[in-house]
XYZ file of C-alpha atoms in Angstrom:
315
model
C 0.000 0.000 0.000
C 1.326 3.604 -0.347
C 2.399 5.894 1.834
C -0.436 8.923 2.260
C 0.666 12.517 3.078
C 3.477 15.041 4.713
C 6.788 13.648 5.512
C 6.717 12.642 9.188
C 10.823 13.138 10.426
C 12.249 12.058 13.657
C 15.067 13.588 15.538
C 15.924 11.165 18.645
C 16.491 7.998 19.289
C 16.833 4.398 17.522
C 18.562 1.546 19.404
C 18.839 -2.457 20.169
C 16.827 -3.012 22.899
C 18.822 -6.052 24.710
C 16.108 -7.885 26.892
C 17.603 -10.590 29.298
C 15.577 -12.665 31.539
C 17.103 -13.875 34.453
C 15.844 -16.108 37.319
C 13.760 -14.570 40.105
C 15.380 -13.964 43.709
C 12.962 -10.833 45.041
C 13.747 -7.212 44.448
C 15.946 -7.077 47.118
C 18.918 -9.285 45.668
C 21.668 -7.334 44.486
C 23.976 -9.971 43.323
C 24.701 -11.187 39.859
C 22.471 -11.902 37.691
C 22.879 -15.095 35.065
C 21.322 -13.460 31.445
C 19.354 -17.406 30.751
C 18.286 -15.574 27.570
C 19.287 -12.863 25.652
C 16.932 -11.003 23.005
C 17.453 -8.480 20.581
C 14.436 -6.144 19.600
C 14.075 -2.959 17.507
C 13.823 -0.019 20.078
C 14.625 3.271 21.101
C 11.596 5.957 21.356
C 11.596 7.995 18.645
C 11.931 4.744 15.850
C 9.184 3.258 17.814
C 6.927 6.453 17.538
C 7.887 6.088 13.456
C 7.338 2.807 12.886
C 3.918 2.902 14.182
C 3.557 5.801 12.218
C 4.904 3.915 8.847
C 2.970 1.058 10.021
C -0.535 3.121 9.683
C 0.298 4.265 6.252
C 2.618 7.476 7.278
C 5.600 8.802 5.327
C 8.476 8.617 8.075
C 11.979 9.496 7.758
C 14.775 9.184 10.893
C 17.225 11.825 10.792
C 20.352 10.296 13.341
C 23.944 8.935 13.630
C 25.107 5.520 13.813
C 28.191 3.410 13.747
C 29.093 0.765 11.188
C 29.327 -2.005 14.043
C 26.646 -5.056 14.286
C 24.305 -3.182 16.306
C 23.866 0.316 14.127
C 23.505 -2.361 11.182
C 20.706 -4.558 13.004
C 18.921 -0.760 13.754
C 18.902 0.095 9.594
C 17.483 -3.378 9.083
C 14.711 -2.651 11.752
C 13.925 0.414 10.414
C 13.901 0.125 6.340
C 12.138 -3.228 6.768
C 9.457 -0.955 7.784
C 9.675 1.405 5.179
C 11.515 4.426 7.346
C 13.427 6.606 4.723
C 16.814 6.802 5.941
C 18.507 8.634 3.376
C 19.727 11.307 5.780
C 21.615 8.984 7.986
C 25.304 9.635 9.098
C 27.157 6.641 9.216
C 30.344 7.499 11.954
C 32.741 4.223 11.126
C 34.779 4.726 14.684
C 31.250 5.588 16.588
C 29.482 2.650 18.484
C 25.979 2.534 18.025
C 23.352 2.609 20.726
C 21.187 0.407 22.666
C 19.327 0.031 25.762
C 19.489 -3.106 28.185
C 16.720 -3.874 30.363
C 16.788 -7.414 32.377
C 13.140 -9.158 33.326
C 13.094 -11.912 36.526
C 11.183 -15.193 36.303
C 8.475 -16.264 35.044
C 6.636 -13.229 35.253
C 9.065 -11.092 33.782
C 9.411 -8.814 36.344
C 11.335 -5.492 35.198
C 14.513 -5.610 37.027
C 15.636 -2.072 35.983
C 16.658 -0.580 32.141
C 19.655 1.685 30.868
C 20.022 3.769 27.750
C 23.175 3.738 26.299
C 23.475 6.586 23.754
C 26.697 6.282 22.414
C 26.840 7.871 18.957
C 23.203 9.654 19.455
C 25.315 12.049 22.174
C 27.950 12.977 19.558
C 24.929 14.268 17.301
C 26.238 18.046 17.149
C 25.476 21.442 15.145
C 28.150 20.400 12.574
C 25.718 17.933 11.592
C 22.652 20.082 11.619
C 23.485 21.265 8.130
C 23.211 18.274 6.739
C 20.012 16.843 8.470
C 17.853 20.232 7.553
C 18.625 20.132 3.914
C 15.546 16.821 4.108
C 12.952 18.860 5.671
C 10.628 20.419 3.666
C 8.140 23.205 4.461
C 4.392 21.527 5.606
C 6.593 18.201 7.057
C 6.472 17.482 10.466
C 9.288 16.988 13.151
C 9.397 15.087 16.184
C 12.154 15.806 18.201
C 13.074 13.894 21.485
C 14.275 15.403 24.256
C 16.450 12.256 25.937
C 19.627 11.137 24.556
C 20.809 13.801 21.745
C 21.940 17.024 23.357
C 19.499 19.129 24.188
C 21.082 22.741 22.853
C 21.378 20.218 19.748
C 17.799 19.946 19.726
C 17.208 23.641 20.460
C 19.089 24.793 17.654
C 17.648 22.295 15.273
C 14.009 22.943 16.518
C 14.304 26.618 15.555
C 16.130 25.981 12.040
C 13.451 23.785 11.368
C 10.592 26.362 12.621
C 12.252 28.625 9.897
C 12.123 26.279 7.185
C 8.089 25.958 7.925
C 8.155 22.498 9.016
C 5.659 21.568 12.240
C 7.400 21.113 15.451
C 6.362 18.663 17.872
C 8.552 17.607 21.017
C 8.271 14.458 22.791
C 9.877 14.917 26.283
C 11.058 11.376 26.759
C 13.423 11.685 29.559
C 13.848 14.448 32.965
C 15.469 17.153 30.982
C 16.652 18.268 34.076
C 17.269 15.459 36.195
C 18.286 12.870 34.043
C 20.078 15.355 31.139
C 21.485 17.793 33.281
C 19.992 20.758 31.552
C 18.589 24.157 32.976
C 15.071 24.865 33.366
C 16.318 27.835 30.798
C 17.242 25.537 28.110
C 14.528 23.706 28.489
C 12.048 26.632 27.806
C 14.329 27.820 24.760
C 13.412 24.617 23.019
C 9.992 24.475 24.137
C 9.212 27.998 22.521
C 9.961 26.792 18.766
C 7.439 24.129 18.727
C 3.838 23.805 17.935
C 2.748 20.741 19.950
C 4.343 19.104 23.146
C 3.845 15.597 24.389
C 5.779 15.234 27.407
C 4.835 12.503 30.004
C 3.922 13.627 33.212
C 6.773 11.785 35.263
C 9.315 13.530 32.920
C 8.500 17.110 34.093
C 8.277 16.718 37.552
C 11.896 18.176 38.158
C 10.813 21.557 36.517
C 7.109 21.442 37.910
C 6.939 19.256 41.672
C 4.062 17.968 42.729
C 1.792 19.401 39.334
C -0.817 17.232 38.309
C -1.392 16.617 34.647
C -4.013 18.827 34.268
C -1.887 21.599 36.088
C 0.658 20.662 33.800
C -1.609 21.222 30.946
C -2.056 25.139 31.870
C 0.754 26.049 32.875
C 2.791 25.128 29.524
C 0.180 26.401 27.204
C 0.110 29.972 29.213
C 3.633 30.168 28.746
C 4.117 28.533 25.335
C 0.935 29.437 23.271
C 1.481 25.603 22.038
C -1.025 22.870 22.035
C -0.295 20.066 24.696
C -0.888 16.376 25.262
C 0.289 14.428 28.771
C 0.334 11.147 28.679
C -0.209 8.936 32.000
C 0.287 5.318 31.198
C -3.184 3.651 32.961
C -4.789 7.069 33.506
C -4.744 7.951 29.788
C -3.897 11.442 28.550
C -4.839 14.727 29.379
C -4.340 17.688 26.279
C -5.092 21.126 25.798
C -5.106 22.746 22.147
C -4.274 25.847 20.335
C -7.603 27.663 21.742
C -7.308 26.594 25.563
C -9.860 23.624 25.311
C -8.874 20.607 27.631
C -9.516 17.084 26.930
C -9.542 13.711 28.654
C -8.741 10.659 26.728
C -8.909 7.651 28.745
C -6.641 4.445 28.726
C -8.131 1.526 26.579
C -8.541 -1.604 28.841
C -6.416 -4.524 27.437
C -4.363 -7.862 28.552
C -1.209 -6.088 29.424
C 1.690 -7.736 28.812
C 4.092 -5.353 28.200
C 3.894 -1.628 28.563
C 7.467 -0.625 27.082
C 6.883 1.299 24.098
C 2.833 2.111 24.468
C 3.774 5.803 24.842
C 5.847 5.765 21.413
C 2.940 4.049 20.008
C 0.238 6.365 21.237
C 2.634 9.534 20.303
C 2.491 7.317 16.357
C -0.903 7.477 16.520
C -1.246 10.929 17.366
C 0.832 12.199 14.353
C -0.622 9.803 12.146
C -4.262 11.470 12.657
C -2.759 14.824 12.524
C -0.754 14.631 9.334
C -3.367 12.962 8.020
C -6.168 15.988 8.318
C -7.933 14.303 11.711
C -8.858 16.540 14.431
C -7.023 17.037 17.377
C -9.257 15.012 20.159
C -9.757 12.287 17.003
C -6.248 11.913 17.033
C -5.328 11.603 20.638
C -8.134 8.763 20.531
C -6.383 7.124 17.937
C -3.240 6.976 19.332
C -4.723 5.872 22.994
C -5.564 2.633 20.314
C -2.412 2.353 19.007
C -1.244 2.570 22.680
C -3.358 0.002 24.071
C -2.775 -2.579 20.725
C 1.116 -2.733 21.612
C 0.453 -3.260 25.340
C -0.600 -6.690 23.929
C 2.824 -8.194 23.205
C 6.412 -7.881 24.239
C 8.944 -5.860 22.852
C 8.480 -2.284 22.409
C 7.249 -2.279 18.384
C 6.077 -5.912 18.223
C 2.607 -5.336 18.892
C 1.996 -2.019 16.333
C -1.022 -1.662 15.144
C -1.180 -2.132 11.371
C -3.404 0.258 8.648
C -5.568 -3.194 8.140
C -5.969 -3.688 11.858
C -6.977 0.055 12.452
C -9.124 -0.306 9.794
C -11.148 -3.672 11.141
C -10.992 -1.382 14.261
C -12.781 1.395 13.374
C -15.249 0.167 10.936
């Protein structure tokens, strides 16, 4: 099938996610840990969030860095197999590509804990800004990730895009504060050159304590002028748009067997229905179905939803 409207580009990350299960001695053992199994799956937020955009019928693009090593091959294969252009991609041949580790106990697969390992996605800098804008195009649309690329990166690359008329959207992924060590200052530079922001509510809780998500909501579009969506795992999302209207999306109710990854496929979603000409509540509801669909199998990506499967959905 083809691929239906605006070029949908991501700025963040694409990794190996390394899943190991181990056997179960209670969360207070802090001894080693034999991997009995070792899995490699296509991860890393902001591929997730396009391939269940490309997966729908979208036109996404990744815009990143990787090495030439076993790993930055295995994320290429991930990624064109689903139809991502990656025709902007800097290959680095002395970088090390990145991945993420997260071990699971027993039978139950109890998350033991999970790192992200940038590598090469932290040597993204404004020498290679040049290159990545000359693929955007005025009307496309930008996600940028606020996590494991720099953040003044991401500043600077928000605002060239902004000038080159693309759409803006930032997905706070990660504590811009507490786990990337930048100022509430830099924070709010980057914040003011986008059009829509989809943090989750854990990630701003450094910059706003002890806000709720509807707080949240108000607070960001007073002082940005931008529309806003929350996500709260269970409790759904909360959003605001351009004109100060708030909305409440609730979680879909599902067999959960894995929530890694539900966020990047609700943020898919989300895009999807707005580069596609839906409405702004229509397309938070589609991408709280998305959400839900990949809660149904583990791995972050392996339970997408699929255009057919949306389709059988709605109709």
């Amino acid at each position: 099938m083809g691929k239906a409207g605006p070029r949908i580009w991501g700025f963040g990350s694409a990794a190996i996610d390394i899943r190991i299960s181990t056997a179960e001695f209670g969360e207070g053992y802090r001894d080693k840990l034999l991997a009995r199994e070792t899995r490699w799956l296509g991860g890393g937020s902001t591929a997730n969030t396009l391939v269940q955009l490309a997966r729908l019928g979208g036109q996404a693009g990744w815009l990143g860095k990787l090495g030439t090593d076993s790993i930055g091959k295995a994320i290429e294969d991930s990624l064109s197999t689903e139809g991502i252009a990656l025709s902007a991609l800097i290959h680095d041949p002395d970088a090390l590509s990145p991945f993420n580790l997260a071990a699971y106990a027993g039978a139950g697969r109890r998350r033991i804990g999970g790192f992200l390992i940038p590598n090469c996605l932290g040597d993204i800098g404004f020498q290679d800004l040049d290159h990545f804008i000359t693929f955007i195009s005025p009307k496309d649309w930008l996600l940028i990730e606020v996590g494991e690329i720099p953040l003044p990166v991401c500043t600077r690359f928000a605002e060239m895009a902004a000038r080159a008329s693309a759409r803006v959207v930032v997905d706070v992924d990660l504590d811009p504060v507490a786990q990337c060590g930048s100022t509430p200052d830099e924070v709010s530079e980057l914040f003011s050159h986008c059009e829509l922001l989809m943090p989750n509510h854990q990630s701003m809780l450094s910059l706003y304590p002890g806000i709720d998500g509807s707080g949240l909501l108000d607070v960001l579009h007073e002082r940005y002028g931008t529309a806003v969506i929350v996500s709260a795992g269970a409790e759904g999302s909360r959003a605001i748009d351009t004109t100060g209207k708030h909305f409440h999306v609730p979680a879909i109710a599902v067999d959960v067997v894995d929530t890694v990854g539900a966020g990047d496929a609700f943020h898919g979603g989300v895009l999807f229905g707005l580069s596609q000409g839906r409405g702004f509540e229509q397309s938070i509801k589609l991408g709280a179905i998305c959400g839900a669909h990949n809660c149904k199998s583990f791995g972050a990506r392996e339970g997408m939803m699929k255009k057919e499967e949306l389709y059988r959905f709605e109709h």
